[in-house]
XYZ file of C-alpha atoms in Angstrom:
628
model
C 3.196 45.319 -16.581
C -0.601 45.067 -16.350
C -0.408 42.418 -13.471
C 0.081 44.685 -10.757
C -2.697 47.347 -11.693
C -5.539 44.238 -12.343
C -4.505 42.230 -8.997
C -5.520 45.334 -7.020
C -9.693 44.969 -8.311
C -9.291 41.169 -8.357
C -8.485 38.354 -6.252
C -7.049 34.954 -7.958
C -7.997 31.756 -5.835
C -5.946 28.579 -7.027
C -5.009 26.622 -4.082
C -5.978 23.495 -4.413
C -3.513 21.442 -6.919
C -7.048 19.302 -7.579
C -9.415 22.061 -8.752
C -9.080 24.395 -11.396
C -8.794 28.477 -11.068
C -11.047 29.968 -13.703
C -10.356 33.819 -12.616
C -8.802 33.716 -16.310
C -5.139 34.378 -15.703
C -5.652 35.353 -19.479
C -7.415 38.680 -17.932
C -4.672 39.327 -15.222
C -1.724 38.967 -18.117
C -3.593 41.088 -20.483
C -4.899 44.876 -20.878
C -7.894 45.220 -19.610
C -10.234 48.104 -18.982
C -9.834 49.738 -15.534
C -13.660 50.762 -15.392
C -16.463 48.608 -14.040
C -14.726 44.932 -15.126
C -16.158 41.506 -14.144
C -14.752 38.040 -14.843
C -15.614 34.634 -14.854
C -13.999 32.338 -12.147
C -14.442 29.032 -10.589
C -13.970 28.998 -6.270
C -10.918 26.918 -5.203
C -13.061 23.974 -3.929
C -12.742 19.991 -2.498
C -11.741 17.670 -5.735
C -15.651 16.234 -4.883
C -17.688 19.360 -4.817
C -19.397 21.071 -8.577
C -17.610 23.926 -9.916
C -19.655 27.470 -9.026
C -19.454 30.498 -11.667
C -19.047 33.599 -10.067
C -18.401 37.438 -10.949
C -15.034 39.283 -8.949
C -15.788 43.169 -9.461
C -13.775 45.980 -8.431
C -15.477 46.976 -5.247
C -14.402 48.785 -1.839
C -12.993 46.310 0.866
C -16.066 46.367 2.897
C -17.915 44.351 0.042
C -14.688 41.571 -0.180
C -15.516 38.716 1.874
C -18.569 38.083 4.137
C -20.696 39.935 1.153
C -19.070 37.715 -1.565
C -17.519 34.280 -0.020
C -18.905 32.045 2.075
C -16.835 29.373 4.054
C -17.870 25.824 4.491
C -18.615 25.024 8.028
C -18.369 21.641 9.604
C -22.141 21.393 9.654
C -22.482 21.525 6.026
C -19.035 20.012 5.183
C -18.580 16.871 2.867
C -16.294 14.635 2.244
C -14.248 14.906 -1.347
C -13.246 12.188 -3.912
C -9.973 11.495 -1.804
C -11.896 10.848 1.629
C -10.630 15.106 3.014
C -13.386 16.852 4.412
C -14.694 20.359 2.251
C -14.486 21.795 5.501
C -13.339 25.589 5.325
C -13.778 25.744 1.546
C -14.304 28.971 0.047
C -17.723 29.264 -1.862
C -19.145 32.455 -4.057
C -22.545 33.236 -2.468
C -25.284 32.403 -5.095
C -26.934 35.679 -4.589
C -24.031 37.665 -5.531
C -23.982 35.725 -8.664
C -27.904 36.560 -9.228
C -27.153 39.935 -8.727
C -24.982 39.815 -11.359
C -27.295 37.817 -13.809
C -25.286 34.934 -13.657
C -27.612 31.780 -12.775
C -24.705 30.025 -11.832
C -25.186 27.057 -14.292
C -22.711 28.986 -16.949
C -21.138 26.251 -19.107
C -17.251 26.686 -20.491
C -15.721 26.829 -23.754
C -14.627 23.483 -24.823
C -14.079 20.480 -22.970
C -12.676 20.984 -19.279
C -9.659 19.290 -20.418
C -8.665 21.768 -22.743
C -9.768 24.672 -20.442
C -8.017 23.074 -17.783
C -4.709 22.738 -19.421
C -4.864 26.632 -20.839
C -5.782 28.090 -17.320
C -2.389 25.795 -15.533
C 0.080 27.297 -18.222
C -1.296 30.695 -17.950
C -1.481 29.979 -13.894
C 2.403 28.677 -14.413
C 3.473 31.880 -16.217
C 1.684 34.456 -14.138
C 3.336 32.900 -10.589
C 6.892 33.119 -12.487
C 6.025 36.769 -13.355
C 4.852 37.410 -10.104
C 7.920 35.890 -8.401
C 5.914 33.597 -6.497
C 7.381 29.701 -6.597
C 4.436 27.224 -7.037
C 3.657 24.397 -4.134
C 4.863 22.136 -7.352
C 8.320 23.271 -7.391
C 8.759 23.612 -3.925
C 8.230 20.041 -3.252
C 11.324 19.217 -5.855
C 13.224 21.213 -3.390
C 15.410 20.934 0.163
C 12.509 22.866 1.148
C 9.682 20.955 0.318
C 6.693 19.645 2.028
C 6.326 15.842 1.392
C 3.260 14.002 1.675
C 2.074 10.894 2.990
C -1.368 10.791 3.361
C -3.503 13.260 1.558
C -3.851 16.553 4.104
C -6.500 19.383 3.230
C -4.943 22.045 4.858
C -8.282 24.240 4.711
C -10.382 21.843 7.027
C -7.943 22.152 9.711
C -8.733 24.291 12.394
C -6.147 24.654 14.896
C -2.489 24.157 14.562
C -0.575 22.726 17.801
C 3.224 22.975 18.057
C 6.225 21.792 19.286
C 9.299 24.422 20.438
C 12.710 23.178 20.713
C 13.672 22.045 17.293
C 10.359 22.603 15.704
C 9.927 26.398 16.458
C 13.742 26.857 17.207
C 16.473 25.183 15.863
C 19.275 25.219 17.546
C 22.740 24.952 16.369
C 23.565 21.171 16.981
C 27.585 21.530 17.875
C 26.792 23.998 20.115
C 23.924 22.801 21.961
C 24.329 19.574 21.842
C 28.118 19.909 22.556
C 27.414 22.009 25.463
C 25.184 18.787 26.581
C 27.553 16.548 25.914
C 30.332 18.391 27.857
C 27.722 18.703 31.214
C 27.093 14.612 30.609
C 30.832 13.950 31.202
C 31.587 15.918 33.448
C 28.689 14.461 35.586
C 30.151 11.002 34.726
C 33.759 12.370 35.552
C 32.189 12.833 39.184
C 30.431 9.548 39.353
C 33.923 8.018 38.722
C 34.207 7.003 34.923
C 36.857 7.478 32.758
C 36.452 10.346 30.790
C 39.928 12.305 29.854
C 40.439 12.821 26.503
C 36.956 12.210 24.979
C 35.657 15.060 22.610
C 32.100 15.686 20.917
C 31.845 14.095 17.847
C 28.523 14.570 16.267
C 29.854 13.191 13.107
C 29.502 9.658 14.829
C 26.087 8.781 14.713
C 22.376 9.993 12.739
C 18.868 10.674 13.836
C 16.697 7.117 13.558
C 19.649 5.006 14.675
C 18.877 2.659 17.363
C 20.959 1.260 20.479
C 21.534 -2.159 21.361
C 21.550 -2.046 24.707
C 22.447 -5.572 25.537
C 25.283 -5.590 23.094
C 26.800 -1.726 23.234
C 26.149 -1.192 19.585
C 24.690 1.404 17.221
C 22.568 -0.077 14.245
C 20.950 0.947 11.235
C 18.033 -1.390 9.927
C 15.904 -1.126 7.078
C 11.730 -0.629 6.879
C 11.566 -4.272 8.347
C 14.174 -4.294 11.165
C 17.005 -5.882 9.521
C 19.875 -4.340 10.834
C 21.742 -3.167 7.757
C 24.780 -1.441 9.511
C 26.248 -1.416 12.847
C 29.013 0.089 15.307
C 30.333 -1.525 18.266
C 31.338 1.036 20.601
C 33.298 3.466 18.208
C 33.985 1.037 15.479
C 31.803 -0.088 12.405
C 31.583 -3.642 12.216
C 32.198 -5.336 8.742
C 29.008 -7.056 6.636
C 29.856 -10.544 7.434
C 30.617 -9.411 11.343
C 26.988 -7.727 11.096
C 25.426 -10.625 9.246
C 26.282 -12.846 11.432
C 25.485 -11.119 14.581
C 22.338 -9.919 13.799
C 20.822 -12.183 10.818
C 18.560 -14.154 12.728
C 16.453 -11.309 14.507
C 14.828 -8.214 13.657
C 14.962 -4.623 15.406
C 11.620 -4.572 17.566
C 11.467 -0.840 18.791
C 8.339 -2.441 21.535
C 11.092 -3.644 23.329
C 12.231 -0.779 24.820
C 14.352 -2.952 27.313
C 16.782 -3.228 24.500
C 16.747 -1.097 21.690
C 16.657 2.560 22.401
C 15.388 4.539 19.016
C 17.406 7.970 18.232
C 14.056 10.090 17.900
C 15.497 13.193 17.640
C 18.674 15.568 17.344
C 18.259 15.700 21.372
C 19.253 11.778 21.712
C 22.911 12.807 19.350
C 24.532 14.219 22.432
C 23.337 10.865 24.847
C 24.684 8.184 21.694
C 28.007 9.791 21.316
C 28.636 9.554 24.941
C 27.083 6.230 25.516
C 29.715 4.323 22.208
C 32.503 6.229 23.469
C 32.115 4.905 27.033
C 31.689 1.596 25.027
C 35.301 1.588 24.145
C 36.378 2.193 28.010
C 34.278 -0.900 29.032
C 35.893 -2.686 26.559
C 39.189 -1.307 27.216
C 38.370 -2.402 31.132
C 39.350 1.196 31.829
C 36.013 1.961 34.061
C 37.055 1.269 37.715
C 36.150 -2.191 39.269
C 34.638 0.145 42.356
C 31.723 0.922 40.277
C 30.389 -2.093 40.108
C 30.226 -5.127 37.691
C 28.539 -3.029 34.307
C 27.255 -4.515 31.202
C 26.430 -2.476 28.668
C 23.062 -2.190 29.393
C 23.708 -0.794 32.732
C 26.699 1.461 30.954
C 23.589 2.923 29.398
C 22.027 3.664 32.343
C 24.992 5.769 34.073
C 25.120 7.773 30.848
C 21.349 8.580 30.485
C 21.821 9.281 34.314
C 24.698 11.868 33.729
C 22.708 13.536 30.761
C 19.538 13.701 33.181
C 21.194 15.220 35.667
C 22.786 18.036 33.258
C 18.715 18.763 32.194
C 17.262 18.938 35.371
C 19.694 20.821 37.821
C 19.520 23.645 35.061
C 23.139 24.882 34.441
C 22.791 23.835 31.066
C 19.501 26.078 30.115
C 20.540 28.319 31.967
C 23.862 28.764 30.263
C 21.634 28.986 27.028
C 19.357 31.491 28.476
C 22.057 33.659 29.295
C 23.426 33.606 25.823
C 21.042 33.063 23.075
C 22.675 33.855 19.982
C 25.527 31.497 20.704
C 22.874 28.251 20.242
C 19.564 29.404 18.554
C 19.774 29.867 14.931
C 16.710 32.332 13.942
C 14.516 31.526 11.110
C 12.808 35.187 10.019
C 10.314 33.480 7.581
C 9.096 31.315 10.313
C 6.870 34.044 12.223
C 5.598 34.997 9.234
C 4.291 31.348 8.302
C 2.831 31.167 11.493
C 1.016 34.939 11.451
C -0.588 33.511 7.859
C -2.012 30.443 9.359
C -3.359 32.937 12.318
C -5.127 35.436 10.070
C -6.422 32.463 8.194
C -8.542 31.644 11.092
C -6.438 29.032 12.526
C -6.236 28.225 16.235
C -2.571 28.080 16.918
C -1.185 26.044 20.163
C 2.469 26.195 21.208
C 2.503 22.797 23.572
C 5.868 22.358 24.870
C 7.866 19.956 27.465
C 9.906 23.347 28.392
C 9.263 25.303 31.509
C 7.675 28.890 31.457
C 10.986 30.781 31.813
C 13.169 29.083 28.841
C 10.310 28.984 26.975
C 9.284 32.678 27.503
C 13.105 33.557 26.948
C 14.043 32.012 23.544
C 10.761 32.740 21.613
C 11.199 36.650 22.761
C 15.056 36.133 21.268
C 13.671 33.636 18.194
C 10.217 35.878 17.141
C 9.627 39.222 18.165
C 12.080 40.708 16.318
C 10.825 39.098 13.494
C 6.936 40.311 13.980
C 4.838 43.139 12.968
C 3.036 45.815 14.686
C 5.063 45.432 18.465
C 3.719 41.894 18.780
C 5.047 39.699 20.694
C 5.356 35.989 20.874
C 2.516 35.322 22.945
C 0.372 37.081 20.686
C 0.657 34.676 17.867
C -0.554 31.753 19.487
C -4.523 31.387 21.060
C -3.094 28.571 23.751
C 0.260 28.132 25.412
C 1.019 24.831 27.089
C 4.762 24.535 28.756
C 5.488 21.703 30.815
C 3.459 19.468 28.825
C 4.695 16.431 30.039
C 5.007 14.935 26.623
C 4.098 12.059 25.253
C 1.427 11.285 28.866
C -0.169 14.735 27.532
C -1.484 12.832 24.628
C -1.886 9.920 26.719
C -3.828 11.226 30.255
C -4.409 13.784 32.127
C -2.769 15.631 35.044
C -3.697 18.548 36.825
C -3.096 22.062 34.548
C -1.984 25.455 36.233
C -2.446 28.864 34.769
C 0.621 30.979 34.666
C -0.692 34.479 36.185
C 2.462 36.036 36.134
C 5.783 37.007 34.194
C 7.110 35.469 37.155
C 6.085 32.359 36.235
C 3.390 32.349 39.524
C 0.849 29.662 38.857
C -2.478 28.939 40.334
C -4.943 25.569 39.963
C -7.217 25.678 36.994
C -10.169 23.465 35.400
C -10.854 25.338 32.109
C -8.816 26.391 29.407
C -9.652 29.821 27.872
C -8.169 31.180 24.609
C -5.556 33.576 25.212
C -4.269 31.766 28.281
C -0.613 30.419 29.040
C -0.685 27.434 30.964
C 1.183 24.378 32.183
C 0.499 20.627 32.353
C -3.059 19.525 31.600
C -4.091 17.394 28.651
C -4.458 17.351 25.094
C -8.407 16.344 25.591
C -8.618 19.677 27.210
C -7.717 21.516 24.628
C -10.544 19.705 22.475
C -13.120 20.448 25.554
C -11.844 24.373 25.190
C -12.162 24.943 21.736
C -14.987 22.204 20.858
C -12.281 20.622 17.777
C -11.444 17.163 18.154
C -9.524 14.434 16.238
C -8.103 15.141 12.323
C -9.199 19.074 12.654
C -6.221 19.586 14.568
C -2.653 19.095 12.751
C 0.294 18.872 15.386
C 3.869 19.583 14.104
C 7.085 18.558 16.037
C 10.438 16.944 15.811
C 10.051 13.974 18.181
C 8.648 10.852 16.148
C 7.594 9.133 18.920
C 6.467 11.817 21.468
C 5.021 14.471 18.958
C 3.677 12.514 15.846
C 3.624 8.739 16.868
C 1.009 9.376 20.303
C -1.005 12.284 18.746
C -2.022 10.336 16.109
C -2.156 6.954 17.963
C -4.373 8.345 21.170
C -6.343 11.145 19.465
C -6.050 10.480 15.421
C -4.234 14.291 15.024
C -3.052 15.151 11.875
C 0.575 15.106 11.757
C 3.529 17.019 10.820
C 7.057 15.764 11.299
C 10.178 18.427 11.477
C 13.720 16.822 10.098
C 15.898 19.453 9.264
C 18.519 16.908 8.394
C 16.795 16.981 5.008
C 17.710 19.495 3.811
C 20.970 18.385 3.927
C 19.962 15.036 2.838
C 18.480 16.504 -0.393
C 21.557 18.415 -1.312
C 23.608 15.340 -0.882
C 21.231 13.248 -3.115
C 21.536 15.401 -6.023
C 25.203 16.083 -5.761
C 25.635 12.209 -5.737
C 23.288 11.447 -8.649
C 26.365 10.570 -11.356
C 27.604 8.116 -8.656
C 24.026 5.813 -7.709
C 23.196 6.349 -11.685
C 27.028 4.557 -12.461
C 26.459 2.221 -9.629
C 23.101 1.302 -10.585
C 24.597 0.841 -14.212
C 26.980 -1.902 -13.184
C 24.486 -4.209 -10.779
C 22.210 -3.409 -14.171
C 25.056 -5.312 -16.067
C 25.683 -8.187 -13.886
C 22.091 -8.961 -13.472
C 22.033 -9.094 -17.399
C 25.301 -11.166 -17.126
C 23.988 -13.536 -14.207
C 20.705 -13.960 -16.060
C 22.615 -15.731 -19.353
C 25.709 -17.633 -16.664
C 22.094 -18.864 -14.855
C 20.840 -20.217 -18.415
C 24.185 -21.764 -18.952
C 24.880 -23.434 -15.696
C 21.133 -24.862 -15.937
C 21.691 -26.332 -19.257
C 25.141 -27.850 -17.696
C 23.515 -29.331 -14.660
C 21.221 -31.268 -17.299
C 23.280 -32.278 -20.034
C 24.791 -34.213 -16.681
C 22.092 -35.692 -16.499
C 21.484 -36.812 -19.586
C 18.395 -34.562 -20.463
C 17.997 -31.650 -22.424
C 18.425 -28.019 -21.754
C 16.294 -25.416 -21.836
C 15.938 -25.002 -25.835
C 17.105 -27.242 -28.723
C 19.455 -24.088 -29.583
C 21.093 -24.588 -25.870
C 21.229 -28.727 -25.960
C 23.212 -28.720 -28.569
C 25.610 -25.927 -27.689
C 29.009 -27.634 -27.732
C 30.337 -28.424 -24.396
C 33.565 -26.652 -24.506
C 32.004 -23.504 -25.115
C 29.285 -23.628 -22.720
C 32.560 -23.975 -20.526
C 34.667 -21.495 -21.415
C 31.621 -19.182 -22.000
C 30.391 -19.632 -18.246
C 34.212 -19.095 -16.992
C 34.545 -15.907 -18.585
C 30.651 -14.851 -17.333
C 31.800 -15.654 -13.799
C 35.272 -13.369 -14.191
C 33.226 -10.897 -15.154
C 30.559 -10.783 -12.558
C 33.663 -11.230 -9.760
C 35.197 -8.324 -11.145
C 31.682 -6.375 -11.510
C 31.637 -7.529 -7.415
C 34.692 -5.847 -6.424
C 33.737 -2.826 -8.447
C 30.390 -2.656 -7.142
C 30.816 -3.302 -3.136
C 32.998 -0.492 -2.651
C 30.976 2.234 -4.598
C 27.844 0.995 -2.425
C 29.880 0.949 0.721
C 30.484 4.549 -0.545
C 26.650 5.189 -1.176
C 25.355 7.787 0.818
C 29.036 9.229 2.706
C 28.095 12.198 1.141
C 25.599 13.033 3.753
C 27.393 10.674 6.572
C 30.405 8.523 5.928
C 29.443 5.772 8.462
C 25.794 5.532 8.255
C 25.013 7.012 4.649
C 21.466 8.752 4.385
C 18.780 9.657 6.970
C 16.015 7.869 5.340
C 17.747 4.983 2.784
C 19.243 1.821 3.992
C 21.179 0.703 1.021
C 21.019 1.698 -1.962
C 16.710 0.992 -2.668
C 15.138 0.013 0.343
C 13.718 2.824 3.249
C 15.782 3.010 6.689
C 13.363 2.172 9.761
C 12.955 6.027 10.905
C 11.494 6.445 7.063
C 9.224 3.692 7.766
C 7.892 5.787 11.324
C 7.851 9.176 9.379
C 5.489 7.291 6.319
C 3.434 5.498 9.292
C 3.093 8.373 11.672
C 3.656 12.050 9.820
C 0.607 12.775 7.348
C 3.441 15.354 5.878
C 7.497 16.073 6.511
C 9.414 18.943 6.031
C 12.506 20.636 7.480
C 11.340 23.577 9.272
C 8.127 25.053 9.823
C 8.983 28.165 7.764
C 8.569 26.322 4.617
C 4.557 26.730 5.459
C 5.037 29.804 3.889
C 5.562 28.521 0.126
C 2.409 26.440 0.317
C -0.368 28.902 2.190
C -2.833 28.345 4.645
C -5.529 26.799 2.398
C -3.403 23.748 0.674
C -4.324 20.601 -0.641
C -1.398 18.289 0.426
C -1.720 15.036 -1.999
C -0.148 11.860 -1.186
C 1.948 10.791 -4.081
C 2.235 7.514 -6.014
C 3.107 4.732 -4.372
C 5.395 2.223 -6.470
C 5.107 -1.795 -5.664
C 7.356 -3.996 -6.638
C 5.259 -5.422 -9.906
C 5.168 -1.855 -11.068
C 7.802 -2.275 -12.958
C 5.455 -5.527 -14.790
C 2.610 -3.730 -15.347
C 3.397 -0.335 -16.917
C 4.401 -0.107 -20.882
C 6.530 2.786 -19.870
C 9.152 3.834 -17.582
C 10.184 6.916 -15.972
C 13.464 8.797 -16.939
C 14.700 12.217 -15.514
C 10.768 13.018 -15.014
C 9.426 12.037 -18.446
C 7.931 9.184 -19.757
C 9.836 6.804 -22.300
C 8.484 4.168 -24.350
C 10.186 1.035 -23.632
């Protein structure tokens, strides 16, 4: 009850998961006089940098900020304990404190341990009462920022992002269906077979790749080993896959033959290309074409799905009606309008032209804005008709959009507030004098959004799935299944381990030397028999028990292909191993910035090797730790 009276003299700074908040939740959870009140508190700094004592009094607004904080520039940044720069951490001026009588140098009460682990509950309790969900909790969600590779949030200054299905999401059956539909129709006029085909985005996953030499669809692990496949329309069985693709890995470099599913865009291009698959097969495509292989198959349909892009009935179709394809995220403007008035530089850099850009952020923002702003207002550069993934790679000549037209004119210079098209990413660094890991670029397309920023200009990343969500949900509804399934192999590796022992000590006592122990050479023989017959049963049945429940792994999210980012039931699938190598962070939609605010500290988490399992005296149940 007191919480809402004390937050309006003082100002609680806890961002960083690292440092500790000494504004004394204690004080904002208590009564407290409403005259002239100070209190103790520590700044939300780097994990590197000293803790600073300062005072928070109830002033007038004109006294909060500039007269009190300081921010760390990148003259007098460092570099913290985890290698992030302190850049755009928020210091209490040393003269306020003097002013105050405070030298600064005030020691706690007790160890910082102890301190520290008061001021988290109390921090813990206060964000419940205040109805605000802690950056903790929302990573255990579908919503959750993940991490790999530590990300200070504060020391980045400009933002850069991506539109379709980063900034809008579009509804995947109907835009990509709508796609699909303008593909075959275009291959219906080039002279392929097409009656009776329908849109099936059930049929294949982002981060599945194409074998374009032999017209399948694969699925391979962290190290290329194709795990799962689909010839045309049909999944191929283990031993069919096995033996097909055992000897060779999935090398994404050669771009001749695989072709990598980046991003929701390629769904509508794979379910075309396996379902023309079957007609090849079926020798239904007319011998007037020409003599096709698959890989030339591929061609017509990337072709068709070209042509559907570029001649502009399809956008245009969209344009026209909005609401049919865009679904509209209202927290999402709101993220964006925090990172803004956080002193961000925000950059919308898009492949999309002017007019479909300027016509689905009006329908997918404004609305959703403050104060009659408008789209344009949010962002300090627009780029459409980047020309993505060469805009991170070279440069070509930029235009300046003068118009609402879309009219255009030559231009050398980029200037904040400017809409543009073409031009480079260096340019932007030239315009606004940031270069390299102060600028974080967030986008759906692995390869052209995260893989070449980072590569050609060491961005920060952020990759958009919003498959994960979905992904999540699946993972937790399906947690009585792996845990029973991973139960099972549990019990035949403890059955194989004592059938290994006894087939060892066989295999010697043939040879007329002893097993293993004096306990196991003189096991009688029968025994060691009947005991390893009755081992094998059991592991055989344990087999046929097993296969089918991890054929079944994962059909809760897709029944062909199982999850986005496993590939059986332990190991990572190959887009997983992009997103860890290329995205400093993942998420599914850029609204979930809003959880976290503009000022975190994104920490890598714990990364388990296989001896981890050796070397620790405890293991990890349900989130706590158990003695073993």
């Amino acid at each position: 009850m007191y919480a809402a009276e004390v937050l309006g003299k003082f100002c609680v700074y806890s961002e960083t998961p690292l440092s500790v908040s000494m504004a004394s939740t204690h004080f904002l959870r208590n009564p407290i006089p409403t005259s002239h009140v100070c209190t103790l508190m520590i700044s939300a700094r780097s994990p590197m940098q000293p803790m600073m004592m300062g005072c928070r009094c109830s002033m007038d607004s004109k006294h909060v900020g500039g007269d009190l904080f300081s921010v760390t520039s990148s003259s007098k940044s460092d570099v913290d304990y985890l290698g992030q720069s302190t850049k755009g951490d928020l210091n209490l001026k040393s003269e306020h404190l003097q002013s105050f009588g405070i030298d600064g140098q005030t020691t706690l009460e007790g160890p910082i341990e102890e301190v520290a682990q008061v001021e988290a509950e109390e921090a813990k309790d206060l964000l419940r009462d205040l109805g605000i969900t802690s950056p903790y909790l929302s990573r255990h969600s579908p919503r959750g920022i993940f991490c790999s590779r530590t990300l200070n949030l504060r020391s980045i200054s400009a933002i850069g992002y991506d539109m379709d299905y980063t900034l809008m999401h579009y509804n995947v059956m109907a835009w990509e269906g709508r796609a699909y539909d303008y593909c075959m129709e275009n291959l219906r006029n080039m002279g392929f077979p097409v009656d009776g085909l329908t849109f099936d985005p059930d049929l294949v996953i982002r981060g599945l790749v194409i074998d374009k030499e032999r017209g399948n669809l694969v699925k391979a692990d962290r190290f290329g080993y194709v795990k799962r496949a689909m010839h045309g329309t049909k999944m191929l069985s283990t031993r069919a896959v096995s033996e097909m693709y055992g000897r060779e890995l999935v090398d994404l470099r050669k771009e001749s033959r695989w072709e990598f599913l980046n991003t929701l865009f390629s769904v509508s291009e794979a379910v075309a290309y396996m379902q023309m698959v079957d007609r090849l097969d079926d020798e239904a495509i007319a011998a007037q074409l020409g003599p096709l292989d698959y890989k030339g198959l591929y061609k017509a349909v990337g072709k068709a799905l070209f042509r559907a892009h570029v001649e502009g009935q399809l956008k245009s179709e969209i344009m026209s009606k909005p609401e049919l394809f865009v679904e509209p995220d209202p927290e999402l403007p709101l993220a964006l309008l925090d990172q803004k008035e956080a002193g961000k530089k925000l950059l919308l850099i898009t492949n999309s032209d002017y007019h479909y850009t300027n016509k689905m952020m009006q329908h997918s923002f404004n609305r959703f804005l403050p104060n009659d702003m408008g789209w344009h207002d949010l962002f300090d550069i627009v780029i459409v008709s980047a020309r993505k993934p060469e805009f991170f790679q070279m440069s070509h000549p930029m235009y300046e959009v003068v118009t609402g037209e879309g009219l255009m004119r030559p231009c050398f210079k980029i200037r904040t507030g400017g809409l543009y098209s073409g031009g480079s990413a260096q340019m932007i660094e030239n315009s606004l004098n940031i270069h390299g890991d102060e600028i974080l670029y967030v986008g759906d397309h692995i390869y052209t959004d995260v893989s070449q920023s980072k590569v050609h200009l060491r961005w920060r990343t952020a990759l958009i799935c919003r498959e994960l969500e979905e992904e999540y949900s699946a993972l937790m509804r399906s947690g009585g299944h792996r845990a029973s399934l991973i139960e099972l192999i549990n019990q035949k590796e403890v059955v194989g381990d004592l059938f290994n022992q006894l087939r060892l000590a066989l295999q010697r006592r043939t040879k007329e030397r002893p097993a293993q122990t004096l306990a196991a050479t003189n096991m009688d023989h029968q025994e060691l028999t009947e005991s390893m017959q009755k081992l094998l049963i059991v592991m055989q049945r344990l087999d046929e028990k097993i296969a089918p429940m991890l054929e079944a792994d994962g059909e809760l999210f897709n029944k062909r292909w199982g999850y986005l980012s496993r590939a059986g039931l332990w190991d990572k699938s190959h887009l997983m191993r992009q997103i860890e190598k290329y995205a400093d962070i993942y998420t599914s939609r850029v609204s979930n910035f809003l959880h976290y605010t503009p000022f975190m500290y994104f920490r890598s988490q714990e990364q388990t090797l296989a001896h981890d399992s050796h070397s620790y005296s405890h293991s990890q149940i349900n989130g706590t730790a158990v003695d073993n």
